[in-house]
PDB file of N, CA and C in Angstrom:
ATOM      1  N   UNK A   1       8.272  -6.435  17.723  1.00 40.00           N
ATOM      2  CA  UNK A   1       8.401  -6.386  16.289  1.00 40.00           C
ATOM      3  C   UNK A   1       7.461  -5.347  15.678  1.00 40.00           C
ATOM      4  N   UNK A   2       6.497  -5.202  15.984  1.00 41.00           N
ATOM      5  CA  UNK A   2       5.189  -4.434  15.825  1.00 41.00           C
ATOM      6  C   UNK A   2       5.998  -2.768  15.543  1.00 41.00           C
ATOM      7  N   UNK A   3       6.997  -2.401  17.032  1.00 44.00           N
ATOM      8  CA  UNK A   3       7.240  -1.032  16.647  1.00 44.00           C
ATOM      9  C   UNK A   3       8.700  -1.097  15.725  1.00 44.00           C
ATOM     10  N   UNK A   4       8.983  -2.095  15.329  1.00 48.00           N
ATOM     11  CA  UNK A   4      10.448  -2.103  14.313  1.00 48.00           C
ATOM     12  C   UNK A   4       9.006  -1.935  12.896  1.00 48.00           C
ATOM     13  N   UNK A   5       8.472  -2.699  12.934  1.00 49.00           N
ATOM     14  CA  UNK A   5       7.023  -3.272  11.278  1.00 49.00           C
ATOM     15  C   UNK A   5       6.419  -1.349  11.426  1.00 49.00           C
ATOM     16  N   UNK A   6       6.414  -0.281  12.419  1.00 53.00           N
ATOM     17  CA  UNK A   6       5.982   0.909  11.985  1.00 53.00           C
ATOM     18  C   UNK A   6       6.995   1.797  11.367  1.00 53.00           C
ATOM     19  N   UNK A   7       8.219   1.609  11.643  1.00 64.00           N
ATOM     20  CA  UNK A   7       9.432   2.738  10.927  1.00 64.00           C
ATOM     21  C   UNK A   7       9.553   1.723   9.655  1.00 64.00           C
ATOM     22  N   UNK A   8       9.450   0.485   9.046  1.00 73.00           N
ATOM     23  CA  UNK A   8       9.772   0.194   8.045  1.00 73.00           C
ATOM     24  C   UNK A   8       8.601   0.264   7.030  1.00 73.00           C
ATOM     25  N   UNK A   9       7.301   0.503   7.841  1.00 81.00           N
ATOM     26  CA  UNK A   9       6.131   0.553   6.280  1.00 81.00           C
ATOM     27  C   UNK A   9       6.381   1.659   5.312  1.00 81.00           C
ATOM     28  N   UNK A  10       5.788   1.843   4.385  1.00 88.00           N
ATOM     29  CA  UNK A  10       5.519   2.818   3.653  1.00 88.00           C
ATOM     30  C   UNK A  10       5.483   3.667   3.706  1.00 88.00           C
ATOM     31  N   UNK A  11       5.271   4.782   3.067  1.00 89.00           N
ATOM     32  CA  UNK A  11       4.883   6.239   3.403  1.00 89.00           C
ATOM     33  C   UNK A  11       4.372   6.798   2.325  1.00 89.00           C
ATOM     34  N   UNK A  12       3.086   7.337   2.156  1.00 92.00           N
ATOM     35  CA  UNK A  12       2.602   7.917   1.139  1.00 92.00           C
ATOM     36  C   UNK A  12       2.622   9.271   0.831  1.00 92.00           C
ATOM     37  N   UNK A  13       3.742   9.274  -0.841  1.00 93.00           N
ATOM     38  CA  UNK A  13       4.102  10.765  -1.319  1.00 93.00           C
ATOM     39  C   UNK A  13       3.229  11.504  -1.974  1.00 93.00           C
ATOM     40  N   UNK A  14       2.463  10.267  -2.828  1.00 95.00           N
ATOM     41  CA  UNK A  14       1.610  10.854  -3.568  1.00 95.00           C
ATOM     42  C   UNK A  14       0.089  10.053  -3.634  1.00 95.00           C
ATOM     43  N   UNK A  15      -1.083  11.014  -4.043  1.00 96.00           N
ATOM     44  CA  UNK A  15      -1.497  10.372  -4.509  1.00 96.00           C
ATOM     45  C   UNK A  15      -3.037  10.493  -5.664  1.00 96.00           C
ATOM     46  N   UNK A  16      -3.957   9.700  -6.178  1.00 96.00           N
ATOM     47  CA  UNK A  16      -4.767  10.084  -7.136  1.00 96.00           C
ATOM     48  C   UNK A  16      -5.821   9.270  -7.028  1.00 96.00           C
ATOM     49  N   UNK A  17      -7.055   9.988  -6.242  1.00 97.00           N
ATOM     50  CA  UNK A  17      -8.027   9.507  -6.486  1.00 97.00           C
ATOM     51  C   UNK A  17      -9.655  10.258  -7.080  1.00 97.00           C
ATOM     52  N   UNK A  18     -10.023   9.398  -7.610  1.00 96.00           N
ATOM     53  CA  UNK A  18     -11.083   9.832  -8.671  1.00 96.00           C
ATOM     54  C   UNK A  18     -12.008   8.579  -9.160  1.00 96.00           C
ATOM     55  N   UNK A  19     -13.155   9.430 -10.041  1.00 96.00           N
ATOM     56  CA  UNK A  19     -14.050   7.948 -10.088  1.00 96.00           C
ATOM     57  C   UNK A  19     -13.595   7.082 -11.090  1.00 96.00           C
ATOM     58  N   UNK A  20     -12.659   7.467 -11.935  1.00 97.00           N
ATOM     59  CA  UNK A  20     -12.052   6.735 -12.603  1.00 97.00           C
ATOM     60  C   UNK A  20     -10.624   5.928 -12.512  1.00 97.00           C
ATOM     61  N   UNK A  21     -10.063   6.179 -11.276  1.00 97.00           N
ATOM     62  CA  UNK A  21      -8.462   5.945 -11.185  1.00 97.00           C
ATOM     63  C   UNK A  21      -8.286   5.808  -9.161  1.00 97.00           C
ATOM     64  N   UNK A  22      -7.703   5.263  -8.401  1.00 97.00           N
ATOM     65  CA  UNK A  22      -6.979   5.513  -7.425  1.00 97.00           C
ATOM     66  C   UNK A  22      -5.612   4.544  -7.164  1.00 97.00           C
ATOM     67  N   UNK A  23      -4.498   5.620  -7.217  1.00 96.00           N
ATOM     68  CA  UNK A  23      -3.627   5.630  -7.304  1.00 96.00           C
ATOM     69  C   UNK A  23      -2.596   5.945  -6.557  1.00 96.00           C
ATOM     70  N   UNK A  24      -1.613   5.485  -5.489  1.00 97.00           N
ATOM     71  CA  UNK A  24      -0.445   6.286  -4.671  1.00 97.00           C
ATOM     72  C   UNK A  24       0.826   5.767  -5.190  1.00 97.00           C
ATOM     73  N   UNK A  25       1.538   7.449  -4.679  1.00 96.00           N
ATOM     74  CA  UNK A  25       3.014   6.468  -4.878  1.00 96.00           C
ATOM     75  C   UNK A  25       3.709   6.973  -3.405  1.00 96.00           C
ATOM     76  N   UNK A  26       4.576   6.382  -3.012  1.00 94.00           N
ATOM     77  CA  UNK A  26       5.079   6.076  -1.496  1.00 94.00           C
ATOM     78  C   UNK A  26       6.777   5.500  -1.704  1.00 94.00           C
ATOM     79  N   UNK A  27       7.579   5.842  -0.240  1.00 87.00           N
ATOM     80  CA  UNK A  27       8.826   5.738  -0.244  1.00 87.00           C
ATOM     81  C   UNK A  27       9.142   5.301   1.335  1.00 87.00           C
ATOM     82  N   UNK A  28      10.457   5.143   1.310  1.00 75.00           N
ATOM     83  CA  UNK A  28      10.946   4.722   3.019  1.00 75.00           C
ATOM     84  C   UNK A  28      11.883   5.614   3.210  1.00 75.00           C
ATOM     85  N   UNK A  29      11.938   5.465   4.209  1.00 66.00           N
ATOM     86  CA  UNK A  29      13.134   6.339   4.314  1.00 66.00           C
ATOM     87  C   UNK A  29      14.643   6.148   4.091  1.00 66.00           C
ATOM     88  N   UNK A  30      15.283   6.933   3.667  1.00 62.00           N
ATOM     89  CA  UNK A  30      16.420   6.585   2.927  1.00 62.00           C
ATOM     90  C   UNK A  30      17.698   5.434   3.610  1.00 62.00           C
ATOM     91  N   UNK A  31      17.353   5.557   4.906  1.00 64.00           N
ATOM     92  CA  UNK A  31      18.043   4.214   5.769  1.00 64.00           C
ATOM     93  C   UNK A  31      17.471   2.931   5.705  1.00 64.00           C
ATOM     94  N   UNK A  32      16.080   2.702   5.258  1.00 69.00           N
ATOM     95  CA  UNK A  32      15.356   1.696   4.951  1.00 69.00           C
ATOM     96  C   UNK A  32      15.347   1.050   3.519  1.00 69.00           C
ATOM     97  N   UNK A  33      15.811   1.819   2.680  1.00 71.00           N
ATOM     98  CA  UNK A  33      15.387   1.416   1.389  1.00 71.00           C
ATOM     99  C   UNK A  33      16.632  -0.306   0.868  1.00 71.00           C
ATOM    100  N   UNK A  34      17.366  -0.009   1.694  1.00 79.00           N
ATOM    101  CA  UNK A  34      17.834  -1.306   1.249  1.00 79.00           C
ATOM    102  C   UNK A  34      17.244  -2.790   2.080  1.00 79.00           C
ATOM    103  N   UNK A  35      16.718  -2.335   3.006  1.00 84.00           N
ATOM    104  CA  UNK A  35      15.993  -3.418   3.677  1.00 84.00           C
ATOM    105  C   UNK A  35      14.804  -4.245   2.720  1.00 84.00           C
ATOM    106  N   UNK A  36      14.218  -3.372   2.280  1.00 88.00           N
ATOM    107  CA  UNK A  36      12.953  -3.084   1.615  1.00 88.00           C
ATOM    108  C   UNK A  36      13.098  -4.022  -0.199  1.00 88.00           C
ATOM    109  N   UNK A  37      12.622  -5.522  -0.305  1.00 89.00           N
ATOM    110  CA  UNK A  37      13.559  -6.124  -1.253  1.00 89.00           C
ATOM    111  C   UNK A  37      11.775  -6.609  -2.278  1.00 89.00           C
ATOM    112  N   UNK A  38      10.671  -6.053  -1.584  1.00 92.00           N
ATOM    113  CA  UNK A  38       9.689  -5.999  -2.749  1.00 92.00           C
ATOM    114  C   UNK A  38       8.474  -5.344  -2.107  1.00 92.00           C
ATOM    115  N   UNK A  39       7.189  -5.318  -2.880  1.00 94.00           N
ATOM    116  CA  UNK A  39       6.257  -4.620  -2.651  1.00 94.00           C
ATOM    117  C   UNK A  39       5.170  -5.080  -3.029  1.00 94.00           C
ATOM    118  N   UNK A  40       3.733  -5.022  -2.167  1.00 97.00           N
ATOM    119  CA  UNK A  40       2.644  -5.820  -2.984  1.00 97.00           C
ATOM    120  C   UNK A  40       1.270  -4.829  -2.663  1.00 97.00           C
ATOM    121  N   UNK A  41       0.875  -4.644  -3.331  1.00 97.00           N
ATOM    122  CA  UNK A  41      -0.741  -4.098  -3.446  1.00 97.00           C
ATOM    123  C   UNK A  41      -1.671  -4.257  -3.466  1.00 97.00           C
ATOM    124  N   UNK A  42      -2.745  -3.728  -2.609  1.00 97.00           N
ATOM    125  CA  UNK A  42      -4.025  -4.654  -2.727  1.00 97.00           C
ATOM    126  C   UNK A  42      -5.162  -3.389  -2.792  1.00 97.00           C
ATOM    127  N   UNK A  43      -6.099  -3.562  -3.372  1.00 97.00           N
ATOM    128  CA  UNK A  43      -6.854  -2.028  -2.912  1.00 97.00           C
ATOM    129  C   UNK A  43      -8.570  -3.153  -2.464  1.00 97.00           C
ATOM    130  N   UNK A  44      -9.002  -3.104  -1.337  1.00 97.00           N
ATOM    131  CA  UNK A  44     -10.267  -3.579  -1.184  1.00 97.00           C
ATOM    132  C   UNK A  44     -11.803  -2.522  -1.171  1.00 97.00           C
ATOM    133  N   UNK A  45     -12.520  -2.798  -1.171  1.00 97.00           N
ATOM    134  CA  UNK A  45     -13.983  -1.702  -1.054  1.00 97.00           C
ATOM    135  C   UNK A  45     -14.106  -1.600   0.712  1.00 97.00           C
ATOM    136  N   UNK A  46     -14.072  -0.484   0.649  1.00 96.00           N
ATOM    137  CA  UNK A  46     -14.184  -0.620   2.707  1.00 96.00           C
ATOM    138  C   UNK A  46     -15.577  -1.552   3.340  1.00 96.00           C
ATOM    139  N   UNK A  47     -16.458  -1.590   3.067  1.00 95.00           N
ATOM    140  CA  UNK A  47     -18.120  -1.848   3.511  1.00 95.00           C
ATOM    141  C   UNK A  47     -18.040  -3.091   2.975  1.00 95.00           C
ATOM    142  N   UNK A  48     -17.512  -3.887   1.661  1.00 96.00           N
ATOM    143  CA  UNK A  48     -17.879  -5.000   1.403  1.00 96.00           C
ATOM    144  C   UNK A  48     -16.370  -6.110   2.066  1.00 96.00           C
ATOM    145  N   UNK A  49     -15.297  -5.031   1.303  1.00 96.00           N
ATOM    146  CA  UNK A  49     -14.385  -5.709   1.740  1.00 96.00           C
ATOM    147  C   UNK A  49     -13.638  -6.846   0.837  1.00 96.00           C
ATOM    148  N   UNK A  50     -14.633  -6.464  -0.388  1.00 96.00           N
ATOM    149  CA  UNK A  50     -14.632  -6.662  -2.249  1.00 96.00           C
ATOM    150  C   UNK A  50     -13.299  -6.470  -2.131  1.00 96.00           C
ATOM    151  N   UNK A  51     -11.913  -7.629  -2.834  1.00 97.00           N
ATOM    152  CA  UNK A  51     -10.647  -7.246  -3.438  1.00 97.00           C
ATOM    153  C   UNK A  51     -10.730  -6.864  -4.760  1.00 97.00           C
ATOM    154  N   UNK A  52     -10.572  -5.620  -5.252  1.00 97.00           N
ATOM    155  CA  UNK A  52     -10.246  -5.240  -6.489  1.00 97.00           C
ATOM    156  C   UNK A  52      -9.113  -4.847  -7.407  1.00 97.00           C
ATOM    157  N   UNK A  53      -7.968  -5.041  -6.480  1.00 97.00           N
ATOM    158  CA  UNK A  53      -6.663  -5.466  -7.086  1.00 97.00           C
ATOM    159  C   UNK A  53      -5.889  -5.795  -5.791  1.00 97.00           C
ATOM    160  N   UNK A  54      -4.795  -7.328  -6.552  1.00 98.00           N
ATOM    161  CA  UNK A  54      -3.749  -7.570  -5.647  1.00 98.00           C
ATOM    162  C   UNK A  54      -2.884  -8.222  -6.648  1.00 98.00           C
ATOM    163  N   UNK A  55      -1.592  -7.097  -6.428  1.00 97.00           N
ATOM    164  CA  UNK A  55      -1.031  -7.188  -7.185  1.00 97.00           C
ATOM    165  C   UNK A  55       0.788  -7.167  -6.816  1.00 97.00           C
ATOM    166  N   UNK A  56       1.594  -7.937  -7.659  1.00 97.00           N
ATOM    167  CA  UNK A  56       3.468  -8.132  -6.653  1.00 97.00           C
ATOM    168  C   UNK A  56       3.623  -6.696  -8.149  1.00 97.00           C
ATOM    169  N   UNK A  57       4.084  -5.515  -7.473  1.00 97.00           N
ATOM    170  CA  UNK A  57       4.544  -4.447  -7.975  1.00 97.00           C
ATOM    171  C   UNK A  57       6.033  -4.427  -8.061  1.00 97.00           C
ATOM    172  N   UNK A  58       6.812  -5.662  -7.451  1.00 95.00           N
ATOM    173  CA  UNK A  58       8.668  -5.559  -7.155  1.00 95.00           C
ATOM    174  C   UNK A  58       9.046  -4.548  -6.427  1.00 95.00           C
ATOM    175  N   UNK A  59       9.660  -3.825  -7.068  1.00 92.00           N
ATOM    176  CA  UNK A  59      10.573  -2.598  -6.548  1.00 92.00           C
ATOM    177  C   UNK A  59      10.452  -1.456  -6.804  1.00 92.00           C
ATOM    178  N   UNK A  60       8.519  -1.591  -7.366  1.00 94.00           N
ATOM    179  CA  UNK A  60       8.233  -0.170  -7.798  1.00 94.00           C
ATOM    180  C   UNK A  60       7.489   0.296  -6.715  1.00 94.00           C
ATOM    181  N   UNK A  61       7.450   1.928  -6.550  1.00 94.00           N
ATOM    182  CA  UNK A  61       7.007   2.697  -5.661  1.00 94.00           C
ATOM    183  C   UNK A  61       5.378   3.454  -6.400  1.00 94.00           C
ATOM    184  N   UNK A  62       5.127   3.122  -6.976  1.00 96.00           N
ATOM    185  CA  UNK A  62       3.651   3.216  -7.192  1.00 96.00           C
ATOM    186  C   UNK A  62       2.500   2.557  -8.040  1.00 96.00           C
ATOM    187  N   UNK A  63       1.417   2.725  -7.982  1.00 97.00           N
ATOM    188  CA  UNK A  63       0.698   1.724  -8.500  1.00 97.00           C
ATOM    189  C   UNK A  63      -0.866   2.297  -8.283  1.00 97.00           C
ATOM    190  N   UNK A  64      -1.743   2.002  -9.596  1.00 97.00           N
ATOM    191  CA  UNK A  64      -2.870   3.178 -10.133  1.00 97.00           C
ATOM    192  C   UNK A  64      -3.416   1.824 -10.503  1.00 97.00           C
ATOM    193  N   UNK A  65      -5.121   1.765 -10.067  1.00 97.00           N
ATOM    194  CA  UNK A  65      -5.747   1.168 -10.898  1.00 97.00           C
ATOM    195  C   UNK A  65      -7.125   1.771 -10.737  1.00 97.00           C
ATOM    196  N   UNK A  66      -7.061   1.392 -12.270  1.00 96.00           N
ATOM    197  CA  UNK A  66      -8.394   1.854 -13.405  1.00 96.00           C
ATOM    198  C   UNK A  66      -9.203   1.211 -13.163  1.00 96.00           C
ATOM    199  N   UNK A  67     -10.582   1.988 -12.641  1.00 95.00           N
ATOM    200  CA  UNK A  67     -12.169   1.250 -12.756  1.00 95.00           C
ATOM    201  C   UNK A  67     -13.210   2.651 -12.787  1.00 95.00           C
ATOM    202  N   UNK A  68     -14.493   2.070 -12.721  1.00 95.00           N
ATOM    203  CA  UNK A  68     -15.685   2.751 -12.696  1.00 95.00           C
ATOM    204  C   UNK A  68     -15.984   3.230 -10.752  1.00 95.00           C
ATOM    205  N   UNK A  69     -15.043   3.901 -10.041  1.00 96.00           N
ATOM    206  CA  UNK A  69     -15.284   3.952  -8.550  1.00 96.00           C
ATOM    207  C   UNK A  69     -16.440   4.696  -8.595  1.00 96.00           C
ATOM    208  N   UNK A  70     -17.203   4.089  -7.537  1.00 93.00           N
ATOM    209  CA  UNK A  70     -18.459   5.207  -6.824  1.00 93.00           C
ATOM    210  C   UNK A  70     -18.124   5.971  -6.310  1.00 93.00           C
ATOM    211  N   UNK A  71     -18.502   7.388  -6.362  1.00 96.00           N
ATOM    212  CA  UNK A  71     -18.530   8.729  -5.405  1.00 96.00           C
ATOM    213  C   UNK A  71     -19.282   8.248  -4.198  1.00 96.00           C
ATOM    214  N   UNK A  72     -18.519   8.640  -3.064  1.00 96.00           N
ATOM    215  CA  UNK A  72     -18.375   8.696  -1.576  1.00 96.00           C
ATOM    216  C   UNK A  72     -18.491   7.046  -1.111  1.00 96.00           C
ATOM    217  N   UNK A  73     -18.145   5.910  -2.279  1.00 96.00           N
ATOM    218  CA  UNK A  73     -17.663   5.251  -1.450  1.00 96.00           C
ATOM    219  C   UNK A  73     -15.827   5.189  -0.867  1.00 96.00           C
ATOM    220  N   UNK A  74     -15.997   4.509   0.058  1.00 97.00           N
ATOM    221  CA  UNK A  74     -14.643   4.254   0.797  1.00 97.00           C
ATOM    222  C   UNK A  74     -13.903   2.819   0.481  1.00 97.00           C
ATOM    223  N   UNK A  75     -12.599   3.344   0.130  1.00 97.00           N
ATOM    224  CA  UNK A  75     -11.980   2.231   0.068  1.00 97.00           C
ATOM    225  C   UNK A  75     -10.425   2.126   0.693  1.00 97.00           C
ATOM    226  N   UNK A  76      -9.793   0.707   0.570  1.00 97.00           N
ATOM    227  CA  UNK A  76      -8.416   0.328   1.438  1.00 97.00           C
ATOM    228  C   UNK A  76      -7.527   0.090   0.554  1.00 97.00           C
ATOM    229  N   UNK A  77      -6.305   1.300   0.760  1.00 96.00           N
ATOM    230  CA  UNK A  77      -5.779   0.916  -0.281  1.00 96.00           C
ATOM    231  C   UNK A  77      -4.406   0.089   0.771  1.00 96.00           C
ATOM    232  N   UNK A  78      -3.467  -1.049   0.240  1.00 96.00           N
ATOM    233  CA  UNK A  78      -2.289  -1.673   1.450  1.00 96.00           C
ATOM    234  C   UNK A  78      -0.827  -1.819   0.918  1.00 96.00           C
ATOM    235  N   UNK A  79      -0.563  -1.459   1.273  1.00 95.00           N
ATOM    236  CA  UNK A  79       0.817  -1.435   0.592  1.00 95.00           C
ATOM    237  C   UNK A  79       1.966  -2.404   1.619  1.00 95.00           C
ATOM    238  N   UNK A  80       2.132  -3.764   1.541  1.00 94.00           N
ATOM    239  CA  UNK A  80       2.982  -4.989   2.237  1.00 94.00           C
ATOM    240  C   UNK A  80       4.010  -4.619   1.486  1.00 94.00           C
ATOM    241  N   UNK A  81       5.204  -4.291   2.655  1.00 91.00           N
ATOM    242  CA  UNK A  81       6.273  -4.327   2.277  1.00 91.00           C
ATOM    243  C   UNK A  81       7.197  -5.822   2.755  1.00 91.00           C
ATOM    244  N   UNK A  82       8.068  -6.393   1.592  1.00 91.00           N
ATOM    245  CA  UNK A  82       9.020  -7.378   2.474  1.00 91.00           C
ATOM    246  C   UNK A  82       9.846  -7.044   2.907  1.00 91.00           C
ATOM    247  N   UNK A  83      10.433  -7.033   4.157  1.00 88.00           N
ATOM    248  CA  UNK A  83      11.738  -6.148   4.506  1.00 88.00           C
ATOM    249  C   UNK A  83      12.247  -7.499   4.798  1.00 88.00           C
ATOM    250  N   UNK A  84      14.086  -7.596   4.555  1.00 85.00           N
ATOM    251  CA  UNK A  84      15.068  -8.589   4.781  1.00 85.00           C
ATOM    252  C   UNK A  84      15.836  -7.718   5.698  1.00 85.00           C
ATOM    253  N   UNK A  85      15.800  -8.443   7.139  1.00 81.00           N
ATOM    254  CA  UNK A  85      16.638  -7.686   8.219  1.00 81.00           C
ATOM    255  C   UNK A  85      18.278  -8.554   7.598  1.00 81.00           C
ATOM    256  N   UNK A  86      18.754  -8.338   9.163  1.00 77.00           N
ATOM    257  CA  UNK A  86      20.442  -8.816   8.848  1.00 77.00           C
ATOM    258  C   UNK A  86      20.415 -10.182   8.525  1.00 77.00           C
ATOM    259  N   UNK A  87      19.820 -10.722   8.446  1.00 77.00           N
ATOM    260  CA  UNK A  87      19.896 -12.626   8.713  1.00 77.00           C
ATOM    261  C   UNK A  87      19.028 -12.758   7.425  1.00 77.00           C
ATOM    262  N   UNK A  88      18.820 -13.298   6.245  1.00 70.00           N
ATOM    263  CA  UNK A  88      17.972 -13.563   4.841  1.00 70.00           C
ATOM    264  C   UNK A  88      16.589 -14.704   5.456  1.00 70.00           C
ATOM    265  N   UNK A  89      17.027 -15.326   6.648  1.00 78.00           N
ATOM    266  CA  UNK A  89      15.305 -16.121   6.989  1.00 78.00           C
ATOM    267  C   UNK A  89      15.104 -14.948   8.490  1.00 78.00           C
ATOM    268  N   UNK A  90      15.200 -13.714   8.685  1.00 82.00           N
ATOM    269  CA  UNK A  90      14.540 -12.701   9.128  1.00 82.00           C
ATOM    270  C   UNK A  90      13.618 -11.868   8.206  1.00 82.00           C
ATOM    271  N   UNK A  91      12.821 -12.624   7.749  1.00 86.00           N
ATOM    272  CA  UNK A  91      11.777 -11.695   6.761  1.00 86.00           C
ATOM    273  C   UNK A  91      10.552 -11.314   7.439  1.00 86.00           C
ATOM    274  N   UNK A  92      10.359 -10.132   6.968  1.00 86.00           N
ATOM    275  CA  UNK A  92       8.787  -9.881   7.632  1.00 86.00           C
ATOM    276  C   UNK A  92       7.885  -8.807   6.778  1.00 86.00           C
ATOM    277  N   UNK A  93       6.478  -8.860   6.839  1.00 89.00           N
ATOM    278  CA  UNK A  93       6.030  -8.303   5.744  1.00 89.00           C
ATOM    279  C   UNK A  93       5.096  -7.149   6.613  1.00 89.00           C
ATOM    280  N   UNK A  94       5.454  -5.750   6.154  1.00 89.00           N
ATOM    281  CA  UNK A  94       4.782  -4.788   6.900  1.00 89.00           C
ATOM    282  C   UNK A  94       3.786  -4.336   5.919  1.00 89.00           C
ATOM    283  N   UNK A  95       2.560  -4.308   6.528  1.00 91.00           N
ATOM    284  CA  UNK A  95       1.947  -2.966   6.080  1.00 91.00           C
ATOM    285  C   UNK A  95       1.191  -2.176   6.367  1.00 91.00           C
ATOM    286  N   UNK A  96       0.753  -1.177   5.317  1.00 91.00           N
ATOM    287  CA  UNK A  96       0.375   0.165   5.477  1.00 91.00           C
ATOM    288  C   UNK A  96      -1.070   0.516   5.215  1.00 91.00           C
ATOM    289  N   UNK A  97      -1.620   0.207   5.757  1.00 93.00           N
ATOM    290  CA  UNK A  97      -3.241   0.847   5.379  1.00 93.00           C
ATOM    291  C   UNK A  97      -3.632   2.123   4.948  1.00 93.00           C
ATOM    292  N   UNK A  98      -3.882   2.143   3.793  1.00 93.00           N
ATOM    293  CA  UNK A  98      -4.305   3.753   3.843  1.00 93.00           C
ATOM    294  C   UNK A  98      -6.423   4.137   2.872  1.00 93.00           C
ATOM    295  N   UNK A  99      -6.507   4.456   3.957  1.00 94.00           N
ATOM    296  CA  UNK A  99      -8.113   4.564   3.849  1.00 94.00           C
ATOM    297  C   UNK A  99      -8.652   6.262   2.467  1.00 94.00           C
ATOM    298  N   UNK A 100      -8.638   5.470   1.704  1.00 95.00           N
ATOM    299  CA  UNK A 100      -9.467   6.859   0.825  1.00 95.00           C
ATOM    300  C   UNK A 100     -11.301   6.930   0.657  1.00 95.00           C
ATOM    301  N   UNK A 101     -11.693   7.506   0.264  1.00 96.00           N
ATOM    302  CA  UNK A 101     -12.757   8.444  -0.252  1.00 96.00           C
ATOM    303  C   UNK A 101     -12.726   8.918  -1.560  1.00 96.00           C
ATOM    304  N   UNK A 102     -14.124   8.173  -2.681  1.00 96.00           N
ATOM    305  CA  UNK A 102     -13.911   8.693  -3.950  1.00 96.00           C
ATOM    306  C   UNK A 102     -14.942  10.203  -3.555  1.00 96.00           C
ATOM    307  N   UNK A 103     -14.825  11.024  -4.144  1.00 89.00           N
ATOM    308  CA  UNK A 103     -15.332  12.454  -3.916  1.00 89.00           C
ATOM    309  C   UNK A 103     -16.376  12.479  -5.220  1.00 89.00           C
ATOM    310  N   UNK A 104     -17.054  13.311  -5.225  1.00 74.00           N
ATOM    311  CA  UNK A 104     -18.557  13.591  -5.704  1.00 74.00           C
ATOM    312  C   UNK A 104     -17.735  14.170  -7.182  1.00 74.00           C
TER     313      UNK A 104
END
């Protein structure tokens, strides 16, 4: 399941980070997108491991949140996708880790 949960995560198109904002937006690939029936967000502090947003986004492909970030700390941003295979109790929730850096 592990290598079906890597072709269905996320993929990050865009994105915005700064000490005031970090932000991505991300897509599947166009054979996936009907699998793909919601989306959830979480962004944690890497070192503490602090949740500073978790949030059900639906069926939107991006998502920005506003704070006071420290320069050169690191943080996790996750993007859980629900994918509905052929069968509706085949659900499984993938996701995507993606590690940023606020910059000086």
């Amino acid at each position: 399941m592990y290598h079906l949960g890597s072709y269905l995560g996320a993929s990050v198109i865009n994105y915005n980070i700064s000490t005031s904002v970090i932000g991505f937006t991300w897509g599947n690939s166009s054979r996936d997108d009907d699998l793909v029936t919601s989306y959830r967000v979480e962004l944690t502090e890497y070192r503490t491991g602090k949740l500073i947003a978790n949030a059900s986004v639906g069926t939107n492909r991006s998502f920005n949140v506003k704070s006071n970030f420290i320069p050169g700390n690191s943080y996790v941003y996750t993007i859980i996708s629900t994918v509905r295979l052929s069968d509706p109790s085949e659900t499984i929730l993938v996701r995507a880790n993606i590690h940023c850096t606020v910059g000086w």
